[in-house]
CSV table of C-alpha atoms and ligand atoms in Angstrom, one decimal:
chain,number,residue,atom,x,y,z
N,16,UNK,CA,13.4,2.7,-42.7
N,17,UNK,CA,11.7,4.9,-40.0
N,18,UNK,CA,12.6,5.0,-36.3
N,19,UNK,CA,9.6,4.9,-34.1
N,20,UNK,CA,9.7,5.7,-30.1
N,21,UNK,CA,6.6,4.1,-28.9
N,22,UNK,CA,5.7,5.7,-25.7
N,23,UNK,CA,2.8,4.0,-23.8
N,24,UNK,CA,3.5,0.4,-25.8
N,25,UNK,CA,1.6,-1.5,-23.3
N,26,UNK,CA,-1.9,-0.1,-23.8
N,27,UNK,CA,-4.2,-0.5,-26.0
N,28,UNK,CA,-3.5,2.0,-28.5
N,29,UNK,CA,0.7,1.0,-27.8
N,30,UNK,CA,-0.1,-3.0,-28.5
N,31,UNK,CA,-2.1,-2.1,-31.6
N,32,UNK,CA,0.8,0.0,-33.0
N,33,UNK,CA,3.0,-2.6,-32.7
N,34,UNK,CA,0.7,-5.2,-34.8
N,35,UNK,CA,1.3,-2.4,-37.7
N,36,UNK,CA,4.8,-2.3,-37.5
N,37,UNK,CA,5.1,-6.5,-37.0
N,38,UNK,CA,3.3,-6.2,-40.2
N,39,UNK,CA,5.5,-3.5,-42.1
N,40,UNK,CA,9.3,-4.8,-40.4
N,41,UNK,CA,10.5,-3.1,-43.8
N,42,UNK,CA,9.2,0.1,-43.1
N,43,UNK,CA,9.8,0.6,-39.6
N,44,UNK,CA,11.9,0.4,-36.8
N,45,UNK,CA,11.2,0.5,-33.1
N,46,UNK,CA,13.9,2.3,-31.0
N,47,UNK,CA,11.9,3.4,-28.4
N,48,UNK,CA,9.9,1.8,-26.1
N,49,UNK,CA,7.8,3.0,-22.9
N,50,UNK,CA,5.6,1.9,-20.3
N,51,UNK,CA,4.3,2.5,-16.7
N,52,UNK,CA,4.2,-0.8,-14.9
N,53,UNK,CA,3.4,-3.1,-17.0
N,54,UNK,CA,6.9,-5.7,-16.7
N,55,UNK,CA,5.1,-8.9,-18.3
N,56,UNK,CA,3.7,-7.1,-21.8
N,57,UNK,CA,6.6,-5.1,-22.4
N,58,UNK,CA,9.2,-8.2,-21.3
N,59,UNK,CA,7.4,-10.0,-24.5
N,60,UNK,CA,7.7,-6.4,-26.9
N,61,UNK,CA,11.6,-6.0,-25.8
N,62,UNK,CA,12.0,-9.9,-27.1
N,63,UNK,CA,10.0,-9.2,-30.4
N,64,UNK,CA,11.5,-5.8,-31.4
N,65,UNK,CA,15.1,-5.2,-30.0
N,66,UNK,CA,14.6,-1.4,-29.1
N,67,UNK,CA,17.5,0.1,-28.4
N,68,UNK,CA,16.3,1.9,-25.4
N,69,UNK,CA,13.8,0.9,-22.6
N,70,UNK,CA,12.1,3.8,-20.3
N,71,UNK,CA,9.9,2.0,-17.4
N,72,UNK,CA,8.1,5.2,-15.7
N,73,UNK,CA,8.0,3.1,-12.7
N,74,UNK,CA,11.7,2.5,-11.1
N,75,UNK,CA,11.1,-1.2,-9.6
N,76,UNK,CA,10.0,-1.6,-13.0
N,77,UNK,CA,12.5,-0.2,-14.4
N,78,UNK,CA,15.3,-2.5,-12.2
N,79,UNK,CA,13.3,-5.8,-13.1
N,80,UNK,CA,13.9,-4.9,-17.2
N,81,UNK,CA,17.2,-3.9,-16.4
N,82,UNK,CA,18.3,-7.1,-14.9
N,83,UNK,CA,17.0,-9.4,-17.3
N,84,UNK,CA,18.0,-7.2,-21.0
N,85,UNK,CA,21.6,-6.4,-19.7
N,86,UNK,CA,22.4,-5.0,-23.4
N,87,UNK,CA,19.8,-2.5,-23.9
N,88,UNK,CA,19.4,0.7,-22.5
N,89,UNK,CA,16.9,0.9,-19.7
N,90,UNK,CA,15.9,3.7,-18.0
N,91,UNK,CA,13.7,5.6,-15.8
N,92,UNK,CA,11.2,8.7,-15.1
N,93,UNK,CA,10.2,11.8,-17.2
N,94,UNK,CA,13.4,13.2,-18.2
N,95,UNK,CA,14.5,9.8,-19.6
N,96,UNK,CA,10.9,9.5,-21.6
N,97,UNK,CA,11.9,13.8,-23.2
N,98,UNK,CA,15.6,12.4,-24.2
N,99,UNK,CA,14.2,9.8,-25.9
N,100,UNK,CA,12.7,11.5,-27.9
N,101,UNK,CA,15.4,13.1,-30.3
N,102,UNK,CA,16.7,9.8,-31.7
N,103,UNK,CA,13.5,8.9,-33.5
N,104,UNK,CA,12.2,10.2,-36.7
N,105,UNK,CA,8.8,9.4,-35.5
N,106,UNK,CA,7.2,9.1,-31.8
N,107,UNK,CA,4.2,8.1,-31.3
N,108,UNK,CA,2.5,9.2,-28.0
N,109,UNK,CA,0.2,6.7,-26.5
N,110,UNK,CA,0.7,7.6,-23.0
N,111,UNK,CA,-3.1,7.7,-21.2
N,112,UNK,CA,-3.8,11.7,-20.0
N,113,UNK,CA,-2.2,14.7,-18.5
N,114,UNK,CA,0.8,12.5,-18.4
N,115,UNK,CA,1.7,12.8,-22.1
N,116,UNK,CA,2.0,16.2,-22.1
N,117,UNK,CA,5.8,16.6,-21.8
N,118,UNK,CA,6.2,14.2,-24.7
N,119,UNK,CA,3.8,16.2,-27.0
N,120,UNK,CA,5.6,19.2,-26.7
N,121,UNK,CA,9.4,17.5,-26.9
N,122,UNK,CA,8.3,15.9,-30.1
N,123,UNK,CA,7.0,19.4,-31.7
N,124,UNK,CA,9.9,21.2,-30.0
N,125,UNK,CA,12.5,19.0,-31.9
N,126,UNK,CA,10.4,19.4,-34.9
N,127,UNK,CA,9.3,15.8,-35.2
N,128,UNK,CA,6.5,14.1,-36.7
N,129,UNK,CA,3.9,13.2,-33.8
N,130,UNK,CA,1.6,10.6,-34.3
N,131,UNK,CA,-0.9,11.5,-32.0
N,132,UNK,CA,-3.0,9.3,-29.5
N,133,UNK,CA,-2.9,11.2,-26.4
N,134,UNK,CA,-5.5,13.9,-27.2
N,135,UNK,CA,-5.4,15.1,-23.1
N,136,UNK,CA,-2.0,17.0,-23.9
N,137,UNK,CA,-3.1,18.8,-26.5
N,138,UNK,CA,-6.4,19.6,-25.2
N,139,UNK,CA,-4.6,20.6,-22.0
N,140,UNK,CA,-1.9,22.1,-23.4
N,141,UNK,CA,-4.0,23.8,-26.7
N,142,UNK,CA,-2.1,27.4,-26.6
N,143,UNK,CA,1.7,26.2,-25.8
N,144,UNK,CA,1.3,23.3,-27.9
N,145,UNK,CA,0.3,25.2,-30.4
N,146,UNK,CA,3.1,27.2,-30.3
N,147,UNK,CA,5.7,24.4,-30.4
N,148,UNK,CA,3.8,23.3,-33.4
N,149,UNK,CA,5.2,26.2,-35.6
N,150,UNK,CA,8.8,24.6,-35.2
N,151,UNK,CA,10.2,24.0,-38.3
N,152,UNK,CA,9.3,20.1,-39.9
N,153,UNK,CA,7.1,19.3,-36.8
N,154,UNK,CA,3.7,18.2,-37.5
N,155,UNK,CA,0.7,16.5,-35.7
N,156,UNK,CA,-0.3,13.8,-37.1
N,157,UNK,CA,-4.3,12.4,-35.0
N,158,UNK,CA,-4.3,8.8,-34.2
N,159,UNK,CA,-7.8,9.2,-32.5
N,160,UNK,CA,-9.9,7.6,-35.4
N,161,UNK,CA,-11.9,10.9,-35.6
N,162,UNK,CA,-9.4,13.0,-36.4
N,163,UNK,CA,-7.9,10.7,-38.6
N,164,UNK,CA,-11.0,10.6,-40.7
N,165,UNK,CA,-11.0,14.9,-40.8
N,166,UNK,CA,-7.6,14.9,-41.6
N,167,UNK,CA,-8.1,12.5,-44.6
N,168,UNK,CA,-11.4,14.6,-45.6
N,169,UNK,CA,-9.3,17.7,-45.6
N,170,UNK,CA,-6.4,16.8,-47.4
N,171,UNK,CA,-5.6,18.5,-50.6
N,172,UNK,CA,-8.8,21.6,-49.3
N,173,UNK,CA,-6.1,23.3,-47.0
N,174,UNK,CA,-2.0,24.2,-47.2
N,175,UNK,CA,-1.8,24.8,-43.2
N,176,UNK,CA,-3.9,23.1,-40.7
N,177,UNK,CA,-3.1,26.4,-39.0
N,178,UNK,CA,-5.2,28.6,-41.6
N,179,UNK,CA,-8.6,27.1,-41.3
N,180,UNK,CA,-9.9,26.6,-44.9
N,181,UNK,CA,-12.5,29.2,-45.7
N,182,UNK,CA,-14.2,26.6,-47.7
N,183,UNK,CA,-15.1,24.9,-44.9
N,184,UNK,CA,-19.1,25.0,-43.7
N,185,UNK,CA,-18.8,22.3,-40.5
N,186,UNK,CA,-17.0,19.6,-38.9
N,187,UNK,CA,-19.1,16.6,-38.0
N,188,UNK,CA,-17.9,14.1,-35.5
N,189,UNK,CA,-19.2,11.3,-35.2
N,190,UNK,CA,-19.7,9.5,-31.5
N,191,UNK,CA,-21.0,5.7,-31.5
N,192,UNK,CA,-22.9,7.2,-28.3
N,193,UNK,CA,-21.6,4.7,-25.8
N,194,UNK,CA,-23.3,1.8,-23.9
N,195,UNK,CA,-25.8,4.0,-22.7
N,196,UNK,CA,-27.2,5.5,-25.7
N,197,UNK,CA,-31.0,5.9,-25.5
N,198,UNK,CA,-31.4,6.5,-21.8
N,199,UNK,CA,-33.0,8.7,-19.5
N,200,UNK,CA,-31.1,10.9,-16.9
N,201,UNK,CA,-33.4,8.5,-14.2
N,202,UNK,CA,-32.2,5.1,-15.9
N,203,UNK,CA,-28.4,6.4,-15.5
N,204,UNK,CA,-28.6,6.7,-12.5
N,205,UNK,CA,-28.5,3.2,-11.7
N,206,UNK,CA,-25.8,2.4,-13.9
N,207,UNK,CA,-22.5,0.5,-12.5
N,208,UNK,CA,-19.2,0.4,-13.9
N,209,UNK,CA,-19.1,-3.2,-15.5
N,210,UNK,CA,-21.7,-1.5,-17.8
N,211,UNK,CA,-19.9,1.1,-18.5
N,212,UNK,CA,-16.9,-0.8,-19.4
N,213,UNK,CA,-18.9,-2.5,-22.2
N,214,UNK,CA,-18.2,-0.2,-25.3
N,215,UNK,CA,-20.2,-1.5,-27.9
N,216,UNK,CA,-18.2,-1.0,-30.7
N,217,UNK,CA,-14.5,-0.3,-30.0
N,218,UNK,CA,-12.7,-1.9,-27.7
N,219,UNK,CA,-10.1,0.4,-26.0
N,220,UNK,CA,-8.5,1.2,-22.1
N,221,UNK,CA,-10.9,1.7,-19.3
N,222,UNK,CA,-10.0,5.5,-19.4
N,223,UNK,CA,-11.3,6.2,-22.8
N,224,UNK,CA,-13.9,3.6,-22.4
N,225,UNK,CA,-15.3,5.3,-18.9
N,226,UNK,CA,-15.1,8.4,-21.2
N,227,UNK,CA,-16.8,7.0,-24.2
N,228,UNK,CA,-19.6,6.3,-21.8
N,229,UNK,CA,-20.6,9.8,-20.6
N,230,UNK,CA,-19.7,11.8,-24.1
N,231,UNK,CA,-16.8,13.5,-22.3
N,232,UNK,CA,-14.7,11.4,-25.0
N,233,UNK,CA,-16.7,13.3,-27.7
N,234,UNK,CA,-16.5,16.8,-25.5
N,235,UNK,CA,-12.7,16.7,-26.0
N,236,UNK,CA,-12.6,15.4,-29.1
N,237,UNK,CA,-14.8,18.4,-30.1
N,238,UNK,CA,-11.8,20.3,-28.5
N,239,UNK,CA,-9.3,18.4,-30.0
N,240,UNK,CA,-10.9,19.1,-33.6
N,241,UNK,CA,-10.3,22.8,-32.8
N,242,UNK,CA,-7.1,22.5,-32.1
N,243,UNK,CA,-6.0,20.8,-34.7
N,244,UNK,CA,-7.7,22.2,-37.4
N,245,UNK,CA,-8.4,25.8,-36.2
N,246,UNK,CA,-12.2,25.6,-36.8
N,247,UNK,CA,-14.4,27.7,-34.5
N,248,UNK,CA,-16.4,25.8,-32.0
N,249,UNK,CA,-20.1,26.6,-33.6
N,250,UNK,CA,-18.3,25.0,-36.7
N,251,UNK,CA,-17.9,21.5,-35.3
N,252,UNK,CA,-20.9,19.3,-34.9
N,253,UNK,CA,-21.5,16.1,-33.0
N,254,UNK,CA,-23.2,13.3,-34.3
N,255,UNK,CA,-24.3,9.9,-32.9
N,256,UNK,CA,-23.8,7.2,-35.5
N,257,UNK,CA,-23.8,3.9,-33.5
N,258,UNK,CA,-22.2,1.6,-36.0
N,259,UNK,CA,-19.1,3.2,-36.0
N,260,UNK,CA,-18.0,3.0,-40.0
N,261,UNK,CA,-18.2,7.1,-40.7
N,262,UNK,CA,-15.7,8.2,-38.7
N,263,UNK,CA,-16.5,11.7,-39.1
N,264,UNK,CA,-17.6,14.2,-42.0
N,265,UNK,CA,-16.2,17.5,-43.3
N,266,UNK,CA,-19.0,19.9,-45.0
N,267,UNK,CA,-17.9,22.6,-47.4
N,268,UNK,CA,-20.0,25.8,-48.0
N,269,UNK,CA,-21.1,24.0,-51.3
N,270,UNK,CA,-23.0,21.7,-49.1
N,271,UNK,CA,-20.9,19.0,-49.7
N,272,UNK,CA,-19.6,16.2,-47.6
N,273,UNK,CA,-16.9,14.2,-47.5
N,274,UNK,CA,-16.9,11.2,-45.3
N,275,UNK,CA,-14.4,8.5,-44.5
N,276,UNK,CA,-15.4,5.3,-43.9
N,277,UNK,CA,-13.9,2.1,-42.3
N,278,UNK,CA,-15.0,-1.4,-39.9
N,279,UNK,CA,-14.1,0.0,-36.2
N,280,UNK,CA,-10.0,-0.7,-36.0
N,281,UNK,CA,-7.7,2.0,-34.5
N,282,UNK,CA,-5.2,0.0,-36.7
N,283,UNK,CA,-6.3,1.5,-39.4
N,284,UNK,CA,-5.1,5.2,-38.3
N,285,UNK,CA,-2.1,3.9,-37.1
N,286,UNK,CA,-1.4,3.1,-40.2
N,287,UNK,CA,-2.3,6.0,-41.7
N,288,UNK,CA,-0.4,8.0,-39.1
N,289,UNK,CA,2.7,5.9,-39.4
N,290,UNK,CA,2.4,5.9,-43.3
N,291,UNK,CA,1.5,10.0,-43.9
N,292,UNK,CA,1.5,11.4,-46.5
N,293,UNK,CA,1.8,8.1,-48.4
N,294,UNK,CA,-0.5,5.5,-48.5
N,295,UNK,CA,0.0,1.7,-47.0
N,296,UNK,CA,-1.2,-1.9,-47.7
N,297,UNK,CA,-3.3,-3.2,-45.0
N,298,UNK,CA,-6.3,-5.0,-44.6
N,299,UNK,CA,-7.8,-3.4,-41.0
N,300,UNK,CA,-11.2,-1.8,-41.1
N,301,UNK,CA,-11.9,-3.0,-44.6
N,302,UNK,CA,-15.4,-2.9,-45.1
N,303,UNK,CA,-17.5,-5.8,-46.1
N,304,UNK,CA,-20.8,-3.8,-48.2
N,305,UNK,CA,-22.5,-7.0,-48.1
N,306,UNK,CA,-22.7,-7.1,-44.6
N,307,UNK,CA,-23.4,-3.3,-43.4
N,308,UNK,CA,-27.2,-3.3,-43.5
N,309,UNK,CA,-27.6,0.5,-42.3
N,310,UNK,CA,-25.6,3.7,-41.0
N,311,UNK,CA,-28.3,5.6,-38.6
N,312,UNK,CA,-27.3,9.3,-37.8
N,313,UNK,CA,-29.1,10.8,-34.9
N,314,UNK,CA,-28.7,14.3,-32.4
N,315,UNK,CA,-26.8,13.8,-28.9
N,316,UNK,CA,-28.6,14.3,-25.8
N,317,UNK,CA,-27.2,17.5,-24.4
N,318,UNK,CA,-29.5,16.7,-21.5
N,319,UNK,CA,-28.5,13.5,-20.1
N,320,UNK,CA,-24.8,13.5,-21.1
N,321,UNK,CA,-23.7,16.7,-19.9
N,322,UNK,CA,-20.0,16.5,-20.3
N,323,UNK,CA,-21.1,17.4,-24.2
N,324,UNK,CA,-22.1,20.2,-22.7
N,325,UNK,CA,-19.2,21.3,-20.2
N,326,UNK,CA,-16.7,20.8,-23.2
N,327,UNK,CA,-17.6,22.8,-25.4
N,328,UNK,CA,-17.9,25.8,-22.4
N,329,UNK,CA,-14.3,25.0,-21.5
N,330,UNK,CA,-13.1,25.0,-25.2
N,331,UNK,CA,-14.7,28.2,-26.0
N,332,UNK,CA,-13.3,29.8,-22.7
N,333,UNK,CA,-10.0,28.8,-23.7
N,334,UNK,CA,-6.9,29.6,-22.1
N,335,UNK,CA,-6.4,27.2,-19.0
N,336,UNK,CA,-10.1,26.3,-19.0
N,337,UNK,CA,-9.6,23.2,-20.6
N,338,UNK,CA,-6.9,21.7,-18.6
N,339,UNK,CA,-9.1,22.1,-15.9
N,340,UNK,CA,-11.9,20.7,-17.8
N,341,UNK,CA,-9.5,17.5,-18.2
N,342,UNK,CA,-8.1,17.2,-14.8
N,343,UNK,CA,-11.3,16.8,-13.3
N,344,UNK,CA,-12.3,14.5,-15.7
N,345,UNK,CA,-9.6,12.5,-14.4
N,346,UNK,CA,-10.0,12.4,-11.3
N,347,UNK,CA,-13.8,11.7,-11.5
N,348,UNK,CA,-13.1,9.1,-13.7
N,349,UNK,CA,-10.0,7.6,-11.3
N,350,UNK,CA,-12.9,8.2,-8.4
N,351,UNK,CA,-15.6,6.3,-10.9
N,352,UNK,CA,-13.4,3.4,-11.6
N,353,UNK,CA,-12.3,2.5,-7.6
N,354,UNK,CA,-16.1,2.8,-6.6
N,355,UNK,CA,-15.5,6.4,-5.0
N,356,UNK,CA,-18.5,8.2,-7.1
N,357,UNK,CA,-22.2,7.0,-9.0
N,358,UNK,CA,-21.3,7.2,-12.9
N,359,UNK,CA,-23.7,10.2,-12.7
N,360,UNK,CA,-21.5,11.8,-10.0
N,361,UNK,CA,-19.2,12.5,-12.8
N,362,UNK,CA,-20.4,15.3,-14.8
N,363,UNK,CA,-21.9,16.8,-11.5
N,364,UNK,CA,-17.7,17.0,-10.3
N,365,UNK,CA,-16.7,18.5,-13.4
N,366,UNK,CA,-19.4,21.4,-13.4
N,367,UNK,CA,-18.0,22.4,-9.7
N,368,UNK,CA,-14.7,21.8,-10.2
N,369,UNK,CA,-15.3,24.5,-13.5
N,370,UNK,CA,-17.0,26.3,-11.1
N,371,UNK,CA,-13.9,27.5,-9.6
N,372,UNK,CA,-12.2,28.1,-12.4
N,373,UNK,CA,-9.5,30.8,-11.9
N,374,UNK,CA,-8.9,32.5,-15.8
N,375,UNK,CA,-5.3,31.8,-15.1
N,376,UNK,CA,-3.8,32.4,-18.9
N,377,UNK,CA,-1.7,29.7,-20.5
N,378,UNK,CA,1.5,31.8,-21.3
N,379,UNK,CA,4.1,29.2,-20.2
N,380,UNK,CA,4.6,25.5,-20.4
N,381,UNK,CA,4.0,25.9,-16.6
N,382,UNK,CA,1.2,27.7,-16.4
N,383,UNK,CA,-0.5,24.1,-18.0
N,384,UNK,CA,0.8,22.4,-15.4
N,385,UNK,CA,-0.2,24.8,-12.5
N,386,UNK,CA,-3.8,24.8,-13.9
N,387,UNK,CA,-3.8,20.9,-13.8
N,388,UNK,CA,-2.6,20.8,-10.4
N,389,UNK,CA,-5.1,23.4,-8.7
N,390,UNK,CA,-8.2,22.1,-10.5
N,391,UNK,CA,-7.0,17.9,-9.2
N,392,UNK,CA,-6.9,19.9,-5.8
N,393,UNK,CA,-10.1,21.4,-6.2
N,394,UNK,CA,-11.7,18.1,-7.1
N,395,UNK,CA,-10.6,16.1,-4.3
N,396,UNK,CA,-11.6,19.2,-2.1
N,397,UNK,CA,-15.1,18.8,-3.2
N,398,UNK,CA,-15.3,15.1,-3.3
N,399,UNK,CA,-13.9,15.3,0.1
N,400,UNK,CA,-17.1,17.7,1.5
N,401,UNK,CA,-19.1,14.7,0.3
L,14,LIG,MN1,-12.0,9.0,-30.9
């Protein structure tokens, strides 16, 4: 029996994780549970799961759970959500953004296994969490279906994620390309957000959704694939493969690929991420052949979906280049979803925001945080002028 903290358990990624453990009660445990705001959804997970501990990041929150699960443990902001951390054998962070950065690095810094959904931290974060990464026992394990697939393609081809396999020619993600695959720069303009809420494959939060929409999904996944695997950026390739099934592809120098394939369903690495290195029962993403009539591969358009484009400059300037890459995604996002900016106002944000770019090095845990601060305050600067 394994002890999960579940931190973000009333998303989307947080509700789907506990559908795999309702399914494998034998298997695991859940000790930990965490959430913003959302009382009703996580009122409903307390009654089905029993954790022992309860961490609302929102204090009226917090006091509602309280009063109503008088024996559990129920507490309240950051420091609570890092000292949870230590009782689990395995926490998986589902928190949305920047935010989960403190839990990423608690987890590696205790030496846990870290079953990754919140890719901002480590994008963010790449150079400290990397070093908390080398703690003895800890390990990443990637939620994000993507990275799922590269680290099931790469299995057995390398002994350290950290030594990128010399055998290895390219990483190809794959992107479904969004609800706006196909259209001109002139055609998004025009675009509102109820369209770009509709995904047309996955269903997922409005954050990843908003950036599923422009590509800057796939731009930090492209960063996130880096990170993780140590592959140079003019190594990893972007795809669009709009059925979603191949998840993404690794090609050695022999020219070969491996592929892994599945039906859209982050349940499926969940499972795999809750499961590693062994292998689970479980139905989700099981392919029916007789159904899938074609998988299309085609290039991105750099042109029209320049976040593509501003990723991978961030990711190869490094340092504290992609936290700010990510914090003004964030807040043009934020200013996309309450009506503040045009959906094509996003990418235009993030290119000034980069603009102004300091080169402040990521030495120390703060220095991430620092960089995240001055490039939010830079964005609402030149939102502001507007
Ligand atoms: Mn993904």
């Amino acid at each position: 029996m394994k002890d999960v903290a579940l931190l973000g358990s009333t998303g989307s990624i947080g509700i789907q994780t506990l559908d795999v453990v309702r399914a494998n009660t034998d298997k695991f445990n859940i000790k930990v549970l965490a959430a913003g705001t959302s009382v009703e959804i996580i009122r409903n997970q307390i009654a089905e799961f029993r954790p022992e501990t309860v961490i609302m990041a929102d204090n009226d929150a917090g006091r509602l759970i309280k009063d109503q699960f008088t024996e559990i443990t129920v507490l309240s902001g950051q420091d609570a959500l890092k000292e949870s951390v230590g009782s689990s054998d395995i926490i998986v962070n589902a928190i949305v953004g920047f935010a989960g950065l403190p839990v990423t690095l608690t987890a590696l810094n205790e030496g846990k296994i870290l079953a990754l959904a919140n890719k901002e931290s480590l994008i963010a974060g790449g150079p400290i969490v990397q070093k908390a990464r080398m703690t003895k026992s800890a390990m990443i394990i990637p939620v994000d279906s993507e990275h799922s697939a590269l680290h099931q393609c790469l299995h057995g081809y390398q002994s350290t994620f950290n030594e990128p396999s010399q055998s290895i020619r390219q990483l190809i993600l794959t992107a479904s390309g969004g609800p706006f695959r196909g259209l001109t720069l002139q055609e998004l303009e025009k675009v509102t957000l109820d369209e770009a809420l509709m995904h047309p494959t996955w269903n997922m939060g409005p954050k990843i959704t908003i950036d599923s929409s422009t590509l800057m999904n796939k731009g930090l996944e492209v960063i996130e694939a880096h990170e993780l695997f140590g592959v140079p950026y003019s190594e990893i390739n972007v795809v669009v493969h709009p059925q979603s099934i191949v998840h993404s592809m690794v090609e050695f120098i022999d020219s070969s690929v491996i592929a892994q394939l599945s039906m859209p369903d982050m349940r499926l690495p969940i499972t795999y991420a809750l499961n590693y290195p062994n292998r689970n029962d479980s139905q989700w993403g099981s392919i029916n052949w007789h159904q899938i009539t074609k998988l299309e591969f085609e290039q991105p358009d750099f042109e029209s979906f320049a976040c593509l484009k501003l990723a991978y400059q961030a990711g190869e300037t490094g340092q504290t280049a992609p936290a700010w890459l990510n914090a003004a995604n964030e807040v043009a996002v934020e200013a996309f979803l309450q009506h503040q900016i045009m959906w094509v106002d996003i990418p235009h944000l993030i290119a000034d925001v980069l603009d102004n770019y300091d080169g402040r090095q990521a030495i120390e845990e703060n220095d991430i945080y620092e960089a995240d601060k001055q490039a939010r305050l830079v964005a609402r600067k030149i939102m502001e002028r507007k």
